[in-house]
Structures are given as structure tokens and as C-alpha cells.
Amino acid sequence: MPPHLSADRPAGQPSGHGTVEGLISQTRRLRGEVDAVRRDTRGDGSDPEERWQRALYDLALHQLNDLDQHLAQLREGPPPVSADPAAAFPGPA
């Protein structure tokens, strides 16, 4: 059994912009593969197990889309800092 990789310890890849680009590429490739499998499992929707599988594929795709967006934010870096601190952290309305 391979050792568990901790979030505190990188998986042997250098840190930086190239790593984020690699993660974005992997995420997009995985999203395409999950979508292809999802399309191949289409049924008429009458089988509860098919509906359950379809829902899980849809959830996985949604999460991969979110991951892609978060990684893109990491690649782009933090937003510009506003001169007005209240604008960065608006209080309750």
C-alpha cells in the first residue's frame, strides 16, 4: 500500500506557478474523463441506481469545476488591495 500523502508535505513536485498549472491541467483532464463516463451511463432515468450514479457524476463534475476555479484564483494571485480597508471587509448590511 502506498504511503499516505499529507497536505503538509508536497508530493515531490516543486512549488510555484508551474505546479498550479499542472494541477489545473490534471483537473481539466479528470473533468473530461468523468464527463465521458457520465455520458456513457445514460439510461432512461427509470432505474433508481442509474439516477443515483448520475447524481454522483454530476456532483463530481460540479466539484471539479469549483476546484478549477479555485486553482485559477491561486494562479492569478490575490486581488489588488483597496486603499479603503472597509471595502475589503464590508460589514453587515
PDB file of C-alpha atoms in Angstrom, residues 25-77:
ATOM      1  CA  SER A  25      -4.382  20.608 -16.368  1.00  0.00           C
ATOM      2  CA  GLN A  26      -4.962  17.477 -14.283  1.00  0.00           C
ATOM      3  CA  THR A  27      -8.286  18.813 -13.012  1.00  0.00           C
ATOM      4  CA  ARG A  28      -9.494  19.607 -16.523  1.00  0.00           C
ATOM      5  CA  ARG A  29      -8.372  16.226 -17.846  1.00  0.00           C
ATOM      6  CA  LEU A  30     -10.138  14.433 -14.973  1.00  0.00           C
ATOM      7  CA  ARG A  31     -13.264  16.533 -15.537  1.00  0.00           C
ATOM      8  CA  GLY A  32     -13.297  15.446 -19.187  1.00  0.00           C
ATOM      9  CA  GLU A  33     -12.866  11.798 -18.234  1.00  0.00           C
ATOM     10  CA  VAL A  34     -15.649  11.939 -15.614  1.00  0.00           C
ATOM     11  CA  ASP A  35     -17.945  13.653 -18.116  1.00  0.00           C
ATOM     12  CA  ALA A  36     -17.226  10.957 -20.724  1.00  0.00           C
ATOM     13  CA  VAL A  37     -18.063   8.178 -18.255  1.00  0.00           C
ATOM     14  CA  ARG A  38     -21.209  10.024 -17.187  1.00  0.00           C
ATOM     15  CA  ARG A  39     -22.374  10.294 -20.802  1.00  0.00           C
ATOM     16  CA  ASP A  40     -21.761   6.574 -21.335  1.00  0.00           C
ATOM     17  CA  THR A  41     -24.002   5.651 -18.375  1.00  0.00           C
ATOM     18  CA  ARG A  42     -27.124   7.399 -19.626  1.00  0.00           C
ATOM     19  CA  GLY A  43     -30.292   5.417 -19.234  1.00  0.00           C
ATOM     20  CA  ASP A  44     -33.948   6.235 -19.434  1.00  0.00           C
ATOM     21  CA  GLY A  45     -33.983   7.505 -15.843  1.00  0.00           C
ATOM     22  CA  SER A  46     -36.340   4.843 -14.547  1.00  0.00           C
ATOM     23  CA  ASP A  47     -33.692   2.853 -12.638  1.00  0.00           C
ATOM     24  CA  PRO A  48     -33.005   4.283  -9.152  1.00  0.00           C
ATOM     25  CA  GLU A  49     -29.373   3.113  -9.269  1.00  0.00           C
ATOM     26  CA  GLU A  50     -28.812   4.899 -12.597  1.00  0.00           C
ATOM     27  CA  ARG A  51     -30.293   8.099 -11.153  1.00  0.00           C
ATOM     28  CA  TRP A  52     -28.053   7.746  -8.086  1.00  0.00           C
ATOM     29  CA  GLN A  53     -24.955   7.242 -10.270  1.00  0.00           C
ATOM     30  CA  ARG A  54     -25.920  10.163 -12.478  1.00  0.00           C
ATOM     31  CA  ALA A  55     -26.346  12.407  -9.437  1.00  0.00           C
ATOM     32  CA  LEU A  56     -22.902  11.433  -8.132  1.00  0.00           C
ATOM     33  CA  TYR A  57     -21.283  12.078 -11.526  1.00  0.00           C
ATOM     34  CA  ASP A  58     -22.998  15.480 -11.652  1.00  0.00           C
ATOM     35  CA  LEU A  59     -21.759  16.256  -8.132  1.00  0.00           C
ATOM     36  CA  ALA A  60     -18.204  15.211  -9.025  1.00  0.00           C
ATOM     37  CA  LEU A  61     -18.284  17.439 -12.117  1.00  0.00           C
ATOM     38  CA  HIS A  62     -19.577  20.347 -10.062  1.00  0.00           C
ATOM     39  CA  GLN A  63     -16.765  19.896  -7.539  1.00  0.00           C
ATOM     40  CA  LEU A  64     -14.147  19.632 -10.297  1.00  0.00           C
ATOM     41  CA  ASN A  65     -15.470  22.882 -11.793  1.00  0.00           C
ATOM     42  CA  ASP A  66     -15.149  24.531  -8.380  1.00  0.00           C
ATOM     43  CA  LEU A  67     -11.621  23.155  -7.984  1.00  0.00           C
ATOM     44  CA  ASP A  68     -10.679  24.510 -11.414  1.00  0.00           C
ATOM     45  CA  GLN A  69     -11.929  27.968 -10.404  1.00  0.00           C
ATOM     46  CA  HIS A  70     -10.065  27.894  -7.084  1.00  0.00           C
ATOM     47  CA  LEU A  71      -6.828  26.815  -8.753  1.00  0.00           C
ATOM     48  CA  ALA A  72      -7.235  29.604 -11.321  1.00  0.00           C
ATOM     49  CA  GLN A  73      -7.535  32.055  -8.419  1.00  0.00           C
ATOM     50  CA  LEU A  74      -4.289  30.692  -6.968  1.00  0.00           C
ATOM     51  CA  ARG A  75      -2.608  31.140 -10.344  1.00  0.00           C
ATOM     52  CA  GLU A  76      -3.841  34.730 -10.630  1.00  0.00           C
ATOM     53  CA  GLY A  77      -2.826  35.650  -7.097  1.00  0.00           C
TER      54      GLY A  77
END
